[in-house]
Structure formats: structure tokens, C-alpha cells
PDB file of C-alpha atoms in Angstrom:
ATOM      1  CA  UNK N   1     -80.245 -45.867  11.037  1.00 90.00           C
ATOM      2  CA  UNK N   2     -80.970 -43.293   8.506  1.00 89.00           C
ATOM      3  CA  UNK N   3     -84.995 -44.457   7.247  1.00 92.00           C
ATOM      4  CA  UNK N   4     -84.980 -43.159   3.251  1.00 92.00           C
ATOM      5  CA  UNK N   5     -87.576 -43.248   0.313  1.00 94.00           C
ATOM      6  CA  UNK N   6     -87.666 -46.821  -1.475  1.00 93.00           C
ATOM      7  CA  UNK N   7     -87.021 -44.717  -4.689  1.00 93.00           C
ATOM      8  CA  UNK N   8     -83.973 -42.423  -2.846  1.00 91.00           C
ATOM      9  CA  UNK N   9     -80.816 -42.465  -5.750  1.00 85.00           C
ATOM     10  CA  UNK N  10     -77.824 -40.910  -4.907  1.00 82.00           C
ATOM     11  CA  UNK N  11     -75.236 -39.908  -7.421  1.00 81.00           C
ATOM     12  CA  UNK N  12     -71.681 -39.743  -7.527  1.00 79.00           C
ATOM     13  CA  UNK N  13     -68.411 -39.344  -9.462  1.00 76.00           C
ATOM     14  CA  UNK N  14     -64.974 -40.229  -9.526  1.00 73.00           C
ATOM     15  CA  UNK N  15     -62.050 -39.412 -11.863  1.00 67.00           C
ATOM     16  CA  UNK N  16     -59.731 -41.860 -12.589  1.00 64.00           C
ATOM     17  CA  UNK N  17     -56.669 -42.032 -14.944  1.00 58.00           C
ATOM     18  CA  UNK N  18     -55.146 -44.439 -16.671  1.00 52.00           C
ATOM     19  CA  UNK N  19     -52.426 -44.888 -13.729  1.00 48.00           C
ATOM     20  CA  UNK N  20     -55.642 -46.082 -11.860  1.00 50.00           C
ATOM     21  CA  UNK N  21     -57.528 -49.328 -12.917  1.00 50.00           C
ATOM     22  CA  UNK N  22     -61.152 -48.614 -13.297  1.00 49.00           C
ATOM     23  CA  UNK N  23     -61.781 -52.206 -10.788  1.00 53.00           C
ATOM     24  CA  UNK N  24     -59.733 -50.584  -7.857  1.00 55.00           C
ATOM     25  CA  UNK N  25     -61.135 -46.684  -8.238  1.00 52.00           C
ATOM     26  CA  UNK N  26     -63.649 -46.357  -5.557  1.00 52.00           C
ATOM     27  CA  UNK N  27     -62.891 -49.714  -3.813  1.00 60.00           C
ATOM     28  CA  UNK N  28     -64.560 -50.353  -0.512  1.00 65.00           C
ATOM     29  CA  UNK N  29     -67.331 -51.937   1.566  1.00 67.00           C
ATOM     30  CA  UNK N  30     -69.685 -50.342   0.064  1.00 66.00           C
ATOM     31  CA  UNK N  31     -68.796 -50.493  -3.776  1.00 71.00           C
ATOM     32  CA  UNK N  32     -71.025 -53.418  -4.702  1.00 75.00           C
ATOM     33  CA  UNK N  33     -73.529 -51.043  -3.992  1.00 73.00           C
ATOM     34  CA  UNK N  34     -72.802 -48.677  -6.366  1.00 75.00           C
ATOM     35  CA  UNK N  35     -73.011 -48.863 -10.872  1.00 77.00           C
ATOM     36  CA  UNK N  36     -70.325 -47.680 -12.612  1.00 77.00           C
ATOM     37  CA  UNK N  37     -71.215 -45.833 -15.184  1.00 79.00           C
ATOM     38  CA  UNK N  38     -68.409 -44.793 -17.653  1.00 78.00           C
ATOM     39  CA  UNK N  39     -68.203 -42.051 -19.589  1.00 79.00           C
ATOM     40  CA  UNK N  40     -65.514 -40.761 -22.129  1.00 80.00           C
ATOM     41  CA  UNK N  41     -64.156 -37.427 -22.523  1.00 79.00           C
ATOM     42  CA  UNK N  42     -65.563 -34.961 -24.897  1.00 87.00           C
ATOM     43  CA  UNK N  43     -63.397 -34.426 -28.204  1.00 89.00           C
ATOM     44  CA  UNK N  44     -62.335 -31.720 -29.404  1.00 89.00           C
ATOM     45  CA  UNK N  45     -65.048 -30.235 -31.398  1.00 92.00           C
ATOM     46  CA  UNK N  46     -67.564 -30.755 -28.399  1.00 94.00           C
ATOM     47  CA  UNK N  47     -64.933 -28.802 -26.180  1.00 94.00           C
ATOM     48  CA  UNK N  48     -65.163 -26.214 -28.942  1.00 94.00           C
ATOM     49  CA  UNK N  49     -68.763 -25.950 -28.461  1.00 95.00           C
ATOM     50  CA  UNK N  50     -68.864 -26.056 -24.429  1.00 95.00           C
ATOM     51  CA  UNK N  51     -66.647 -23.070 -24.488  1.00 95.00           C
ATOM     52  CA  UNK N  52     -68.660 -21.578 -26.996  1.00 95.00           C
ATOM     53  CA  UNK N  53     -71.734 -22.510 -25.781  1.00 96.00           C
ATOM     54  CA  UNK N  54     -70.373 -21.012 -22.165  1.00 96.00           C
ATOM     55  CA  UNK N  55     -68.591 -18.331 -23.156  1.00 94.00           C
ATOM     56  CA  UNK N  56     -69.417 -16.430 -26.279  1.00 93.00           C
ATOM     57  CA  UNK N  57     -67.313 -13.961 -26.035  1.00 89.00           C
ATOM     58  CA  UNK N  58     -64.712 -16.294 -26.359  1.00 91.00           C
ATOM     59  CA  UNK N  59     -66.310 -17.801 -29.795  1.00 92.00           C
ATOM     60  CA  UNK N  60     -63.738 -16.241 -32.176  1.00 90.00           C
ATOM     61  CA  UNK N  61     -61.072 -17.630 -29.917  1.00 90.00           C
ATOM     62  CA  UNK N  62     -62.499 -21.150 -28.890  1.00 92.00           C
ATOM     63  CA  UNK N  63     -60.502 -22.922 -31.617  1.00 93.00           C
ATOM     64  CA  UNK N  64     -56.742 -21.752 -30.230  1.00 91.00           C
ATOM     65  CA  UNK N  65     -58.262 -22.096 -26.536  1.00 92.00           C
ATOM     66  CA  UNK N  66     -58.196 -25.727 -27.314  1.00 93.00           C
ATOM     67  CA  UNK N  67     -55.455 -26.356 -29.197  1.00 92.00           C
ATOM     68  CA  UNK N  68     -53.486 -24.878 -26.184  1.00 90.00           C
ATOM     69  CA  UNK N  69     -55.034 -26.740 -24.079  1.00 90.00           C
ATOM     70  CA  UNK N  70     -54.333 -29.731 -25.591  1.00 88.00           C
ATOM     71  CA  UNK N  71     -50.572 -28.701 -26.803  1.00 87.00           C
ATOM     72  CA  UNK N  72     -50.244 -27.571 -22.522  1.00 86.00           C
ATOM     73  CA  UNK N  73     -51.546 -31.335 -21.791  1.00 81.00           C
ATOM     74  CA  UNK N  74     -49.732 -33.052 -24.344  1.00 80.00           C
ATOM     75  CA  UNK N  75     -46.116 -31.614 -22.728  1.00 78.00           C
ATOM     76  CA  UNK N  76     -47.144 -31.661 -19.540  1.00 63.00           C
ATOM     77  CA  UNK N  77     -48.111 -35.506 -19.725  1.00 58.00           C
ATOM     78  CA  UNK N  78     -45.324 -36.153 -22.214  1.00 56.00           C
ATOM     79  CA  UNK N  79     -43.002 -34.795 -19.454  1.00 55.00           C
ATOM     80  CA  UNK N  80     -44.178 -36.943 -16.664  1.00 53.00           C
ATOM     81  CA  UNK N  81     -45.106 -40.345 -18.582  1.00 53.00           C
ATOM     82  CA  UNK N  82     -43.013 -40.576 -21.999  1.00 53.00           C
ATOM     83  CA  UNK N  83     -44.797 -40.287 -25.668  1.00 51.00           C
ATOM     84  CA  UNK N  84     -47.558 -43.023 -26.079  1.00 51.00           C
ATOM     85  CA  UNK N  85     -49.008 -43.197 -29.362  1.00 49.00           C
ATOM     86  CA  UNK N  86     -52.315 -45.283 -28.487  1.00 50.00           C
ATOM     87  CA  UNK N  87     -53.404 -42.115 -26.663  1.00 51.00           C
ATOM     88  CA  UNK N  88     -55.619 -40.673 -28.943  1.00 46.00           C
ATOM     89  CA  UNK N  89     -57.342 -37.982 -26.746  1.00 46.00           C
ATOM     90  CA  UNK N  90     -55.807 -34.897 -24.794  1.00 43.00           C
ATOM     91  CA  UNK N  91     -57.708 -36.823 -21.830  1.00 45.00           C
ATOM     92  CA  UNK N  92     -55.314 -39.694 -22.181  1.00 48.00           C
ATOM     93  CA  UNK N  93     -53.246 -39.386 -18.828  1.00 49.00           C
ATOM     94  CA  UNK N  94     -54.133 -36.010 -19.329  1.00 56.00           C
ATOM     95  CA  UNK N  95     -53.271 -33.633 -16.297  1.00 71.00           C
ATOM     96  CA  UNK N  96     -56.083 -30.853 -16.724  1.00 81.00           C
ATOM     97  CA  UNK N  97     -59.424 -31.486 -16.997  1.00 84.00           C
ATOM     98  CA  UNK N  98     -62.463 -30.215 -18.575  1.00 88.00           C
ATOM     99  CA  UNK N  99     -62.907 -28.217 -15.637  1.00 89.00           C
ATOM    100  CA  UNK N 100     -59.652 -26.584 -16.342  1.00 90.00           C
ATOM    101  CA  UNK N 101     -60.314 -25.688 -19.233  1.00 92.00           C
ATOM    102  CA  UNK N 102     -63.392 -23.951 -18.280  1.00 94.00           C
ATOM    103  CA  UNK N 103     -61.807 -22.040 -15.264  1.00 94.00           C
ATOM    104  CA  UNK N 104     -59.272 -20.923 -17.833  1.00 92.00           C
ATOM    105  CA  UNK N 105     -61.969 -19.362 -20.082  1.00 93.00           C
ATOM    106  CA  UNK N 106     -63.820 -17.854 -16.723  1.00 93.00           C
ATOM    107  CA  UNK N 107     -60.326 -15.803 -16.069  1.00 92.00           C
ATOM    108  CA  UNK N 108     -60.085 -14.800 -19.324  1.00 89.00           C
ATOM    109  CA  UNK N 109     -63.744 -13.112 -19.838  1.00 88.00           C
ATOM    110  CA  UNK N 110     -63.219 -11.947 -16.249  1.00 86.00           C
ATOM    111  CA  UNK N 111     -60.565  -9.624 -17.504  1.00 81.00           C
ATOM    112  CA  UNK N 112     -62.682  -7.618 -19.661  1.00 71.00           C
ATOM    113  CA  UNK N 113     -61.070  -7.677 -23.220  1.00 64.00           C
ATOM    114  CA  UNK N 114     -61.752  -6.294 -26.020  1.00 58.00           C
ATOM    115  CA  UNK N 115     -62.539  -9.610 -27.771  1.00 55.00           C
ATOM    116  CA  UNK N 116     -63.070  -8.358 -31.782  1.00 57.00           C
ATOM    117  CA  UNK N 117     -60.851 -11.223 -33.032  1.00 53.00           C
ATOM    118  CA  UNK N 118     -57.562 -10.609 -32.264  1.00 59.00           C
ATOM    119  CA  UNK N 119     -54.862 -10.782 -29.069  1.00 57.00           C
ATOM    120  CA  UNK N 120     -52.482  -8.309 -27.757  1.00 61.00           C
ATOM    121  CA  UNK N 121     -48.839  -9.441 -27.163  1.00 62.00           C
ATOM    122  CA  UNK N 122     -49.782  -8.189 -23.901  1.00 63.00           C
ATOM    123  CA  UNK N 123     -53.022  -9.331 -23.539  1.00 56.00           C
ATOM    124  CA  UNK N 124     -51.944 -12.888 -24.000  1.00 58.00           C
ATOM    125  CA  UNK N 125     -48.754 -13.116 -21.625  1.00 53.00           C
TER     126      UNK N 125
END
């Protein structure tokens, strides 16, 4: 028996798809316990600002950051699931996540450009 504050929270997440059903992601003995909270996915102009808002150095660049993104999840989940038109978001079955995204941008400031606005051929392969 573990003996905690009356007011003790504890937080948690799960990420679920649309392959998964929201009723059976996170289904056990204990789920009545829990309140599911759910959020949606940022869009793309607040992905523009977390990246710019994270990495400044990639402000001049933050626009064609996410456009690949999305254009990368777009074929990647077109590949795997077929064209669905109600998907309106890049987060729609989408394979990478925000947190992809902003590992992505960490490698990229972590090589040390030159960012002043414009991309090598080489820089960019």
C-alpha cells in the first residue's frame, strides 16, 4: 500500500490514431480511474510559431520546414492508408509527430549553418 496526499494528481498521455478508437486506447483495470482529456493537433500556423518560437534561427525557414513536413506525412500516410479527403490536418493518420518535427529542426541548428535566408544544394541533401 502506497499512503499518498488526498490532493496527489498524476498525469499522463497517450497517442492514439485514428486506426485506434479513442474508447479502447488505454483500456484496463484501472481506466475508470483516469479523465480523458482530448486535445487536437496544432495547425499549421501554430507549428510555424513553435518552431519559431524554439528555434529562431530557423525563422526565415519555418514556413518550408512545415510544408515538408506535411508534404513527407501526406505521402507517407497516403502510401500506407489510400487518399482520404475528410482528413483535414497533416495529423490525420499522420506518421510523424510534433515531436518529429521538432527533432528535425534540433538536427538542423545542430549543424551550424549559415542561416541568412537561403539553402545550399548541399546543405539541404
Amino acid at each position: 500500500v502506497i499512503k499518498v496526499a488526498e490532493s496527489f494528481r498524476m498525469f499522463s498521455t497517450i497517442a492514439v490514431s485514428d486506426f485506434d478508437s479513442f474508447e479502447s486506447a488505454g483500456q484496463d483495470a484501472l481506466s475508470v480511474l483516469w479523465r480523458r482529456i482530448i486535445i487536437q493537433p496544432p495547425e499549421n500556423k501554430d507549428l510555424q510559431e513553435i518552431v519559431k518560437a524554439r528555434y529562431p534561427d530557423l525563422r526565415l525557414h519555418a514556413v518550408k520546414l512545415i510544408e515538408t513536413f506535411e508534404r513527407v506525412n501526406s505521402i507517407s500516410m497516403f502510401q500506407i492508408v489510400g487518399f482520404h479527403p475528410e482528413c483535414s490536418s497533416v495529423y490525420c493518420l499522420g506518421r510523424f509527430s510534433l515531436r518529429d518535427l521538432l527533432k528535425w529542426c534540433k538536427r538542423i541548428t545542430g549543424l551550424e549553418f549559415c542561416f541568412d535566408g537561403s539553402l545550399s544544394e548541399e546543405q539541404c541533401s
